[in-house]
């Protein structure tokens, strides 16, 4: 496993992957995939592909021309990647965004592994079944949309989507309501309810804020999950601990699990995420 930050002009037999985004220097993906490659004995390179805004296709084309086999796609290019793909998985289509591209000749497979990553982290690593549970999903942006279909596949009793801008939550109800028990609304609509799982898919934690969630939102035994992660508990996880959530988890597990799913799409091998989470946590 080698890591390079510039790929142009270097052609050898090793399969090449990268994360494409702007900015991308802070990405943990090279470290995660280096750990996966070492763990599974796969010979590959994984680097950074910093790309100016508006140049996604040119950057992806150049990478493919030098032997690139696939990329992870991060902000702000997930919609560009969706448009760039020549075929899409069902979960990418449902998400309306692509975070993983696999290149094979002229074919570009677009996938979205975010939802699978979240579900894997909750159900497999945290061993918290979603079947028959009442789920509150806070936020109605790209992350929320990307996880709804995989969450529905776990057969929860209901998924309430609450968002600051109510119309966006209603749009998700419109898109997913026919596929399962999804309803959208504002925070006021759920203020008298409690839930078995509360997932924070807002970016509020980025600015140290908390969505306007009622203190009674956490049912006995509830799991509070924040897609954000950091050195210390996010405002949402601190609030959840104070108001009765039995378990809390941040999004580092989701990050590593979605990467593992991408690795599986590319290599057909599924790495063990637990040691990689521990490694990132320790550093
Ligand atoms: P978007 O910008 O698409 O959406 C942001 C959402 O947050 C909107 O619903 C917005 O509401 C809401 N929001 C922002 N600020 C507040 C606030 N102060 N109070 C209440 N709601 C607020 O972002 P994404 O959906 O792409 O990402 C959301 C979060 O998920 C990010 O923090 C991101 O880092 C994280 N994430 C983590 C992943 C992981 O692997 N761990 C993977 C993907 C995302 P409104 O519509 O009203 O503006």
mmCIF file of C-alpha atoms and ligand atoms in Angstrom:
data_model
loop_
_atom_site.group_PDB
_atom_site.id
_atom_site.type_symbol
_atom_site.label_atom_id
_atom_site.label_comp_id
_atom_site.label_asym_id
_atom_site.label_seq_id
_atom_site.Cartn_x
_atom_site.Cartn_y
_atom_site.Cartn_z
ATOM 1 C CA UNK A 1 0.000 0.000 0.000
ATOM 2 C CA UNK A 2 1.384 3.360 -0.993
ATOM 3 C CA UNK A 3 -0.146 6.759 -0.559
ATOM 4 C CA UNK A 4 0.487 9.573 -2.994
ATOM 5 C CA UNK A 5 -1.015 13.006 -3.174
ATOM 6 C CA UNK A 6 -0.344 13.448 -6.915
ATOM 7 C CA UNK A 7 -0.953 10.697 -9.428
ATOM 8 C CA UNK A 8 -0.468 12.295 -12.804
ATOM 9 C CA UNK A 9 2.178 10.648 -14.912
ATOM 10 C CA UNK A 10 2.871 7.646 -12.687
ATOM 11 C CA UNK A 11 1.751 4.436 -14.344
ATOM 12 C CA UNK A 12 2.476 1.022 -12.885
ATOM 13 C CA UNK A 13 0.507 -2.146 -12.154
ATOM 14 C CA UNK A 14 -0.796 -1.114 -8.749
ATOM 15 C CA UNK A 15 -4.496 -0.240 -8.667
ATOM 16 C CA UNK A 16 -5.086 3.378 -7.818
ATOM 17 C CA UNK A 17 -7.858 5.019 -5.815
ATOM 18 C CA UNK A 18 -8.381 8.491 -4.375
ATOM 19 C CA UNK A 19 -10.742 10.812 -2.594
ATOM 20 C CA UNK A 20 -11.898 13.720 -4.712
ATOM 21 C CA UNK A 21 -13.205 16.871 -3.061
ATOM 22 C CA UNK A 22 -12.639 20.524 -2.237
ATOM 23 C CA UNK A 23 -11.201 20.891 0.307
ATOM 24 C CA UNK A 24 -9.761 17.429 0.713
ATOM 25 C CA UNK A 25 -6.459 17.822 2.556
ATOM 26 C CA UNK A 26 -8.125 17.074 5.923
ATOM 27 C CA UNK A 27 -9.665 13.795 4.698
ATOM 28 C CA UNK A 28 -9.200 10.687 6.806
ATOM 29 C CA UNK A 29 -9.917 8.452 3.789
ATOM 30 C CA UNK A 30 -6.231 7.806 2.846
ATOM 31 C CA UNK A 31 -5.511 6.585 6.378
ATOM 32 C CA UNK A 32 -8.650 4.473 6.496
ATOM 33 C CA UNK A 33 -8.015 2.802 3.145
ATOM 34 C CA UNK A 34 -4.322 2.300 3.958
ATOM 35 C CA UNK A 35 -5.418 0.433 7.062
ATOM 36 C CA UNK A 36 -7.966 -1.618 5.083
ATOM 37 C CA UNK A 37 -5.385 -2.514 2.418
ATOM 38 C CA UNK A 38 -2.870 -3.626 5.045
ATOM 39 C CA UNK A 39 -5.481 -5.611 6.939
ATOM 40 C CA UNK A 40 -6.763 -7.444 3.831
ATOM 41 C CA UNK A 41 -3.433 -7.770 1.976
ATOM 42 C CA UNK A 42 -4.717 -5.824 -1.048
ATOM 43 C CA UNK A 43 -2.128 -4.119 -3.251
ATOM 44 C CA UNK A 44 -3.411 -0.630 -3.965
ATOM 45 C CA UNK A 45 -2.579 3.038 -3.744
ATOM 46 C CA UNK A 46 -4.942 5.612 -2.267
ATOM 47 C CA UNK A 47 -4.345 9.342 -2.536
ATOM 48 C CA UNK A 48 -5.884 12.776 -2.497
ATOM 49 C CA UNK A 49 -7.387 14.334 -5.605
ATOM 50 C CA UNK A 50 -7.880 18.027 -4.810
ATOM 51 C CA UNK A 51 -10.123 19.446 -7.526
ATOM 52 C CA UNK A 52 -11.136 23.024 -8.340
ATOM 53 C CA UNK A 53 -14.845 23.795 -8.345
ATOM 54 C CA UNK A 54 -16.372 23.146 -11.754
ATOM 55 C CA UNK A 55 -13.630 20.702 -12.760
ATOM 56 C CA UNK A 56 -14.941 17.439 -11.400
ATOM 57 C CA UNK A 57 -15.258 15.664 -14.774
ATOM 58 C CA UNK A 58 -11.845 16.860 -15.991
ATOM 59 C CA UNK A 59 -10.203 15.707 -12.779
ATOM 60 C CA UNK A 60 -11.942 12.306 -12.846
ATOM 61 C CA UNK A 61 -11.065 11.843 -16.542
ATOM 62 C CA UNK A 62 -7.394 12.611 -15.891
ATOM 63 C CA UNK A 63 -7.309 10.190 -12.977
ATOM 64 C CA UNK A 64 -8.863 7.412 -15.064
ATOM 65 C CA UNK A 65 -6.367 8.094 -17.857
ATOM 66 C CA UNK A 66 -3.504 7.343 -15.454
ATOM 67 C CA UNK A 67 -5.013 4.068 -14.276
ATOM 68 C CA UNK A 68 -7.425 5.214 -11.565
ATOM 69 C CA UNK A 69 -9.833 2.409 -10.641
ATOM 70 C CA UNK A 70 -12.154 4.306 -8.353
ATOM 71 C CA UNK A 71 -12.743 7.345 -6.185
ATOM 72 C CA UNK A 72 -14.530 8.355 -3.046
ATOM 73 C CA UNK A 73 -16.394 11.597 -3.574
ATOM 74 C CA UNK A 74 -16.853 14.217 -0.910
ATOM 75 C CA UNK A 75 -18.145 17.789 -0.611
ATOM 76 C CA UNK A 76 -19.059 19.478 -2.940
ATOM 77 C CA UNK A 77 -18.989 16.920 -5.756
ATOM 78 C CA UNK A 78 -21.561 14.241 -4.848
ATOM 79 C CA UNK A 79 -24.061 15.566 -7.410
ATOM 80 C CA UNK A 80 -21.346 15.922 -10.079
ATOM 81 C CA UNK A 81 -20.408 12.296 -9.448
ATOM 82 C CA UNK A 82 -24.064 11.298 -9.793
ATOM 83 C CA UNK A 83 -24.153 12.976 -13.223
ATOM 84 C CA UNK A 84 -20.754 11.523 -14.231
ATOM 85 C CA UNK A 85 -21.722 7.875 -13.597
ATOM 86 C CA UNK A 86 -22.838 5.789 -16.578
ATOM 87 C CA UNK A 87 -24.765 3.416 -14.316
ATOM 88 C CA UNK A 88 -26.132 3.811 -10.796
ATOM 89 C CA UNK A 89 -26.906 1.419 -7.976
ATOM 90 C CA UNK A 90 -30.430 1.533 -6.573
ATOM 91 C CA UNK A 91 -29.173 3.078 -3.332
ATOM 92 C CA UNK A 92 -27.348 5.845 -5.247
ATOM 93 C CA UNK A 93 -30.500 6.545 -7.205
ATOM 94 C CA UNK A 94 -32.543 6.742 -3.970
ATOM 95 C CA UNK A 95 -29.953 9.033 -2.381
ATOM 96 C CA UNK A 96 -29.751 11.242 -5.471
ATOM 97 C CA UNK A 97 -26.015 11.510 -4.849
ATOM 98 C CA UNK A 98 -22.881 9.430 -5.355
ATOM 99 C CA UNK A 99 -19.998 9.032 -2.902
ATOM 100 C CA UNK A 100 -18.250 6.113 -4.634
ATOM 101 C CA UNK A 101 -17.258 5.681 -8.277
ATOM 102 C CA UNK A 102 -15.834 2.495 -9.739
ATOM 103 C CA UNK A 103 -14.107 2.690 -13.121
ATOM 104 C CA UNK A 104 -13.960 -0.284 -15.491
ATOM 105 C CA UNK A 105 -13.128 0.588 -19.091
ATOM 106 C CA UNK A 106 -15.801 2.968 -20.339
ATOM 107 C CA UNK A 107 -18.165 2.069 -17.522
ATOM 108 C CA UNK A 108 -18.464 4.272 -14.451
ATOM 109 C CA UNK A 109 -20.513 2.736 -11.654
ATOM 110 C CA UNK A 110 -21.944 5.283 -9.221
ATOM 111 C CA UNK A 111 -22.811 4.093 -5.731
ATOM 112 C CA UNK A 112 -23.692 5.630 -2.393
ATOM 113 C CA UNK A 113 -22.366 3.835 0.683
ATOM 114 C CA UNK A 114 -23.275 6.420 3.356
ATOM 115 C CA UNK A 115 -26.555 4.778 4.345
ATOM 116 C CA UNK A 116 -25.075 1.293 4.389
ATOM 117 C CA UNK A 117 -22.273 2.673 6.559
ATOM 118 C CA UNK A 118 -24.695 4.163 9.070
ATOM 119 C CA UNK A 119 -26.800 1.012 9.239
ATOM 120 C CA UNK A 120 -23.752 -1.235 9.567
ATOM 121 C CA UNK A 121 -22.390 0.896 12.381
ATOM 122 C CA UNK A 122 -25.670 0.863 14.308
ATOM 123 C CA UNK A 123 -26.820 -2.700 13.675
ATOM 124 C CA UNK A 124 -23.553 -4.650 13.444
ATOM 125 C CA UNK A 125 -20.944 -2.748 15.430
ATOM 126 C CA UNK A 126 -23.198 -1.255 18.111
ATOM 127 C CA UNK A 127 -25.488 -4.313 17.957
ATOM 128 C CA UNK A 128 -28.584 -2.128 18.119
ATOM 129 C CA UNK A 129 -31.406 -3.564 16.013
ATOM 130 C CA UNK A 130 -33.559 -1.063 14.130
ATOM 131 C CA UNK A 131 -36.364 -3.538 13.449
ATOM 132 C CA UNK A 132 -39.617 -2.439 15.079
ATOM 133 C CA UNK A 133 -38.068 0.799 16.386
ATOM 134 C CA UNK A 134 -39.382 4.355 16.250
ATOM 135 C CA UNK A 135 -36.720 6.461 14.544
ATOM 136 C CA UNK A 136 -36.336 10.236 14.572
ATOM 137 C CA UNK A 137 -34.085 11.525 11.797
ATOM 138 C CA UNK A 138 -33.122 15.167 12.316
ATOM 139 C CA UNK A 139 -32.157 17.052 9.165
ATOM 140 C CA UNK A 140 -33.281 16.819 5.566
ATOM 141 C CA UNK A 141 -30.077 17.523 3.642
ATOM 142 C CA UNK A 142 -27.958 15.190 1.541
ATOM 143 C CA UNK A 143 -26.962 12.952 4.449
ATOM 144 C CA UNK A 144 -30.562 12.407 5.598
ATOM 145 C CA UNK A 145 -31.740 11.651 2.091
ATOM 146 C CA UNK A 146 -28.873 9.200 1.583
ATOM 147 C CA UNK A 147 -29.682 7.110 4.639
ATOM 148 C CA UNK A 148 -33.472 6.861 4.373
ATOM 149 C CA UNK A 149 -33.677 3.889 2.002
ATOM 150 C CA UNK A 150 -31.138 1.760 3.956
ATOM 151 C CA UNK A 151 -32.905 2.689 7.227
ATOM 152 C CA UNK A 152 -36.258 1.590 5.782
ATOM 153 C CA UNK A 153 -34.706 -1.732 4.772
ATOM 154 C CA UNK A 154 -34.215 -2.432 8.506
ATOM 155 C CA UNK A 155 -38.010 -2.412 8.974
ATOM 156 C CA UNK A 156 -38.412 0.227 11.694
ATOM 157 C CA UNK A 157 -41.964 0.911 12.901
ATOM 158 C CA UNK A 158 -41.700 4.518 11.784
ATOM 159 C CA UNK A 159 -39.245 7.177 10.667
ATOM 160 C CA UNK A 160 -40.074 10.780 11.519
ATOM 161 C CA UNK A 161 -37.955 13.319 9.619
ATOM 162 C CA UNK A 162 -37.760 16.667 11.435
ATOM 163 C CA UNK A 163 -36.108 19.662 9.847
ATOM 164 C CA UNK A 164 -35.686 23.371 10.523
ATOM 165 C CA UNK A 165 -36.914 24.114 6.990
ATOM 166 C CA UNK A 166 -40.097 22.052 7.114
ATOM 167 C CA UNK A 167 -40.576 21.919 3.314
ATOM 168 C CA UNK A 168 -37.387 19.878 2.903
ATOM 169 C CA UNK A 169 -38.629 17.250 5.383
ATOM 170 C CA UNK A 170 -41.972 17.136 3.597
ATOM 171 C CA UNK A 171 -40.142 16.603 0.301
ATOM 172 C CA UNK A 172 -38.438 13.543 1.803
ATOM 173 C CA UNK A 173 -41.816 12.230 2.953
ATOM 174 C CA UNK A 174 -43.014 12.751 -0.600
ATOM 175 C CA UNK A 175 -40.047 10.829 -2.034
ATOM 176 C CA UNK A 176 -39.882 7.951 0.462
ATOM 177 C CA UNK A 177 -43.403 7.759 1.915
ATOM 178 C CA UNK A 178 -44.537 5.191 -0.627
ATOM 179 C CA UNK A 179 -41.590 2.931 0.290
ATOM 180 C CA UNK A 180 -42.258 2.788 4.032
ATOM 181 C CA UNK A 181 -43.526 4.584 7.144
ATOM 182 C CA UNK A 182 -41.752 7.923 6.596
ATOM 183 C CA UNK A 183 -43.312 11.233 7.620
ATOM 184 C CA UNK A 184 -41.825 14.709 7.508
ATOM 185 C CA UNK A 185 -42.360 17.859 9.530
ATOM 186 C CA UNK A 186 -40.825 20.418 11.847
ATOM 187 C CA UNK A 187 -39.429 19.918 15.355
ATOM 188 C CA UNK A 188 -42.720 21.178 16.824
ATOM 189 C CA UNK A 189 -44.498 18.224 15.194
ATOM 190 C CA UNK A 190 -42.498 15.706 17.254
ATOM 191 C CA UNK A 191 -42.225 17.611 20.530
ATOM 192 C CA UNK A 192 -44.647 15.329 22.393
ATOM 193 C CA UNK A 193 -43.202 12.049 21.101
ATOM 194 C CA UNK A 194 -40.364 9.838 22.208
ATOM 195 C CA UNK A 195 -38.187 7.650 20.005
ATOM 196 C CA UNK A 196 -36.040 4.531 20.300
ATOM 197 C CA UNK A 197 -33.386 5.961 17.985
ATOM 198 C CA UNK A 198 -32.593 9.640 17.403
ATOM 199 C CA UNK A 199 -30.159 10.331 14.558
ATOM 200 C CA UNK A 200 -28.646 13.762 14.075
ATOM 201 C CA UNK A 201 -28.144 14.231 10.330
ATOM 202 C CA UNK A 202 -27.958 18.015 10.615
ATOM 203 C CA UNK A 203 -24.766 20.021 10.391
ATOM 204 C CA UNK A 204 -25.707 21.889 13.596
ATOM 205 C CA UNK A 205 -22.878 20.262 15.578
ATOM 206 C CA UNK A 206 -20.366 21.805 13.161
ATOM 207 C CA UNK A 207 -21.197 25.214 14.632
ATOM 208 C CA UNK A 208 -21.603 23.931 18.179
ATOM 209 C CA UNK A 209 -25.401 24.140 17.942
ATOM 210 C CA UNK A 210 -28.219 21.808 18.861
ATOM 211 C CA UNK A 211 -31.378 21.243 16.804
ATOM 212 C CA UNK A 212 -34.500 22.295 18.790
ATOM 213 C CA UNK A 213 -35.214 18.819 20.108
ATOM 214 C CA UNK A 214 -37.553 18.292 23.051
ATOM 215 C CA UNK A 215 -35.985 16.794 26.205
ATOM 216 C CA UNK A 216 -38.556 13.979 26.180
ATOM 217 C CA UNK A 217 -37.424 12.704 22.765
ATOM 218 C CA UNK A 218 -35.477 9.759 24.185
ATOM 219 C CA UNK A 219 -37.543 6.670 25.044
ATOM 220 C CA UNK A 220 -36.166 4.228 27.648
ATOM 221 C CA UNK A 221 -33.218 2.369 26.115
ATOM 222 C CA UNK A 222 -32.867 4.923 23.296
ATOM 223 C CA UNK A 223 -29.802 5.265 21.101
ATOM 224 C CA UNK A 224 -28.654 8.780 20.182
ATOM 225 C CA UNK A 225 -26.450 8.845 17.081
ATOM 226 C CA UNK A 226 -24.688 11.945 15.709
ATOM 227 C CA UNK A 227 -23.295 11.704 12.184
ATOM 228 C CA UNK A 228 -20.714 14.299 13.235
ATOM 229 C CA UNK A 229 -17.668 13.157 15.169
ATOM 230 C CA UNK A 230 -14.920 14.787 17.159
ATOM 231 C CA UNK A 231 -12.631 14.604 20.175
ATOM 232 C CA UNK A 232 -15.431 15.248 22.636
ATOM 233 C CA UNK A 233 -19.192 14.620 22.659
ATOM 234 C CA UNK A 234 -21.100 16.872 20.256
ATOM 235 C CA UNK A 235 -23.743 19.238 21.721
ATOM 236 C CA UNK A 236 -26.410 16.756 20.607
ATOM 237 C CA UNK A 237 -24.739 13.780 22.294
ATOM 238 C CA UNK A 238 -24.178 15.769 25.494
ATOM 239 C CA UNK A 239 -27.884 16.752 25.464
ATOM 240 C CA UNK A 240 -28.901 13.137 24.816
ATOM 241 C CA UNK A 241 -26.834 11.925 27.781
ATOM 242 C CA UNK A 242 -28.450 14.520 30.031
ATOM 243 C CA UNK A 243 -31.978 13.640 28.888
ATOM 244 C CA UNK A 244 -32.107 9.912 29.213
ATOM 245 C CA UNK A 245 -30.546 8.336 26.118
ATOM 246 C CA UNK A 246 -29.231 4.927 27.155
ATOM 247 C CA UNK A 247 -26.522 4.871 24.497
ATOM 248 C CA UNK A 248 -24.724 7.470 22.417
ATOM 249 C CA UNK A 249 -22.442 7.207 19.401
ATOM 250 C CA UNK A 250 -20.772 9.672 17.077
ATOM 251 C CA UNK A 251 -20.295 9.330 13.314
ATOM 252 C CA UNK A 252 -16.719 8.063 13.237
ATOM 253 C CA UNK A 253 -18.055 4.517 12.958
ATOM 254 C CA UNK A 254 -20.276 5.568 10.040
ATOM 255 C CA UNK A 255 -17.303 7.198 8.327
ATOM 256 C CA UNK A 256 -15.198 4.047 8.563
ATOM 257 C CA UNK A 257 -18.121 1.758 7.702
ATOM 258 C CA UNK A 258 -19.046 3.704 4.546
ATOM 259 C CA UNK A 259 -15.374 3.510 3.529
ATOM 260 C CA UNK A 260 -15.414 -0.248 4.134
ATOM 261 C CA UNK A 261 -18.471 -0.535 1.906
ATOM 262 C CA UNK A 262 -16.644 1.403 -0.855
ATOM 263 C CA UNK A 263 -13.631 -0.877 -0.408
ATOM 264 C CA UNK A 264 -15.966 -3.841 -0.843
ATOM 265 C CA UNK A 265 -17.459 -2.323 -4.022
ATOM 266 C CA UNK A 266 -13.950 -1.917 -5.487
ATOM 267 C CA UNK A 267 -12.146 -4.992 -4.190
ATOM 268 C CA UNK A 268 -14.837 -7.537 -3.259
ATOM 269 C CA UNK A 269 -13.318 -7.836 0.234
ATOM 270 C CA UNK A 270 -14.953 -6.512 3.400
ATOM 271 C CA UNK A 271 -12.494 -5.139 5.980
ATOM 272 C CA UNK A 272 -13.037 -5.254 9.731
ATOM 273 C CA UNK A 273 -13.889 -1.707 10.819
ATOM 274 C CA UNK A 274 -13.418 -1.988 14.590
ATOM 275 C CA UNK A 275 -9.579 -1.876 14.644
ATOM 276 C CA UNK A 276 -9.550 1.038 12.203
ATOM 277 C CA UNK A 277 -12.006 3.033 14.337
ATOM 278 C CA UNK A 278 -9.817 2.329 17.375
ATOM 279 C CA UNK A 279 -6.711 3.451 15.471
ATOM 280 C CA UNK A 280 -8.341 6.746 14.410
ATOM 281 C CA UNK A 281 -9.754 7.320 17.881
ATOM 282 C CA UNK A 282 -6.324 6.804 19.445
ATOM 283 C CA UNK A 283 -4.732 9.402 17.196
HETATM 284 P P1 LIG B 1 -26.514 19.553 4.241
HETATM 285 O O1 LIG B 1 -25.871 20.887 4.184
HETATM 286 O O2 LIG B 1 -27.024 18.928 2.991
HETATM 287 O O3 LIG B 1 -27.771 19.635 5.259
HETATM 288 C C1 LIG B 1 -27.620 20.239 6.521
HETATM 289 C C2 LIG B 1 -28.857 19.949 7.362
HETATM 290 O O4 LIG B 1 -28.621 20.444 8.677
HETATM 291 C C3 LIG B 1 -30.134 20.635 6.870
HETATM 292 O O5 LIG B 1 -31.216 19.785 7.121
HETATM 293 C C4 LIG B 1 -30.186 21.890 7.751
HETATM 294 O O6 LIG B 1 -31.484 22.380 7.926
HETATM 295 C C5 LIG B 1 -29.690 21.325 9.051
HETATM 296 N N1 LIG B 1 -29.120 22.324 9.973
HETATM 297 C C6 LIG B 1 -27.990 23.048 9.822
HETATM 298 N N2 LIG B 1 -27.787 23.823 10.898
HETATM 299 C C7 LIG B 1 -28.810 23.595 11.751
HETATM 300 C C8 LIG B 1 -29.155 24.089 13.040
HETATM 301 N N3 LIG B 1 -28.395 25.010 13.665
HETATM 302 N N4 LIG B 1 -30.286 23.617 13.627
HETATM 303 C C9 LIG B 1 -31.057 22.720 13.008
HETATM 304 N N5 LIG B 1 -30.779 22.197 11.786
HETATM 305 C C10 LIG B 1 -29.666 22.640 11.165
HETATM 306 O O7 LIG B 1 -25.458 18.615 4.972
HETATM 307 P P2 LIG B 1 -25.339 17.021 4.865
HETATM 308 O O8 LIG B 1 -26.710 16.465 4.924
HETATM 309 O O9 LIG B 1 -24.475 16.652 3.731
HETATM 310 O O10 LIG B 1 -24.514 16.651 6.187
HETATM 311 C C11 LIG B 1 -25.088 16.745 7.484
HETATM 312 C C12 LIG B 1 -24.084 16.290 8.521
HETATM 313 O O11 LIG B 1 -23.794 14.918 8.415
HETATM 314 C C13 LIG B 1 -22.732 17.027 8.415
HETATM 315 O O12 LIG B 1 -22.363 17.411 9.713
HETATM 316 C C14 LIG B 1 -21.799 15.979 7.869
HETATM 317 O O13 LIG B 1 -20.482 16.163 8.319
HETATM 318 C C15 LIG B 1 -22.399 14.702 8.442
HETATM 319 N N6 LIG B 1 -22.067 13.508 7.653
HETATM 320 C C16 LIG B 1 -21.329 12.523 8.236
HETATM 321 C C17 LIG B 1 -21.002 11.378 7.544
HETATM 322 C C18 LIG B 1 -20.184 10.320 8.210
HETATM 323 O O14 LIG B 1 -19.684 9.429 7.511
HETATM 324 N N7 LIG B 1 -20.036 10.336 9.523
HETATM 325 C C19 LIG B 1 -21.413 11.173 6.150
HETATM 326 C C20 LIG B 1 -22.225 12.265 5.627
HETATM 327 C C21 LIG B 1 -22.515 13.384 6.370
HETATM 328 P P3 LIG B 1 -32.145 23.388 6.847
HETATM 329 O O15 LIG B 1 -32.652 22.498 5.735
HETATM 330 O O16 LIG B 1 -33.222 24.060 7.591
HETATM 331 O O17 LIG B 1 -31.041 24.312 6.387
#
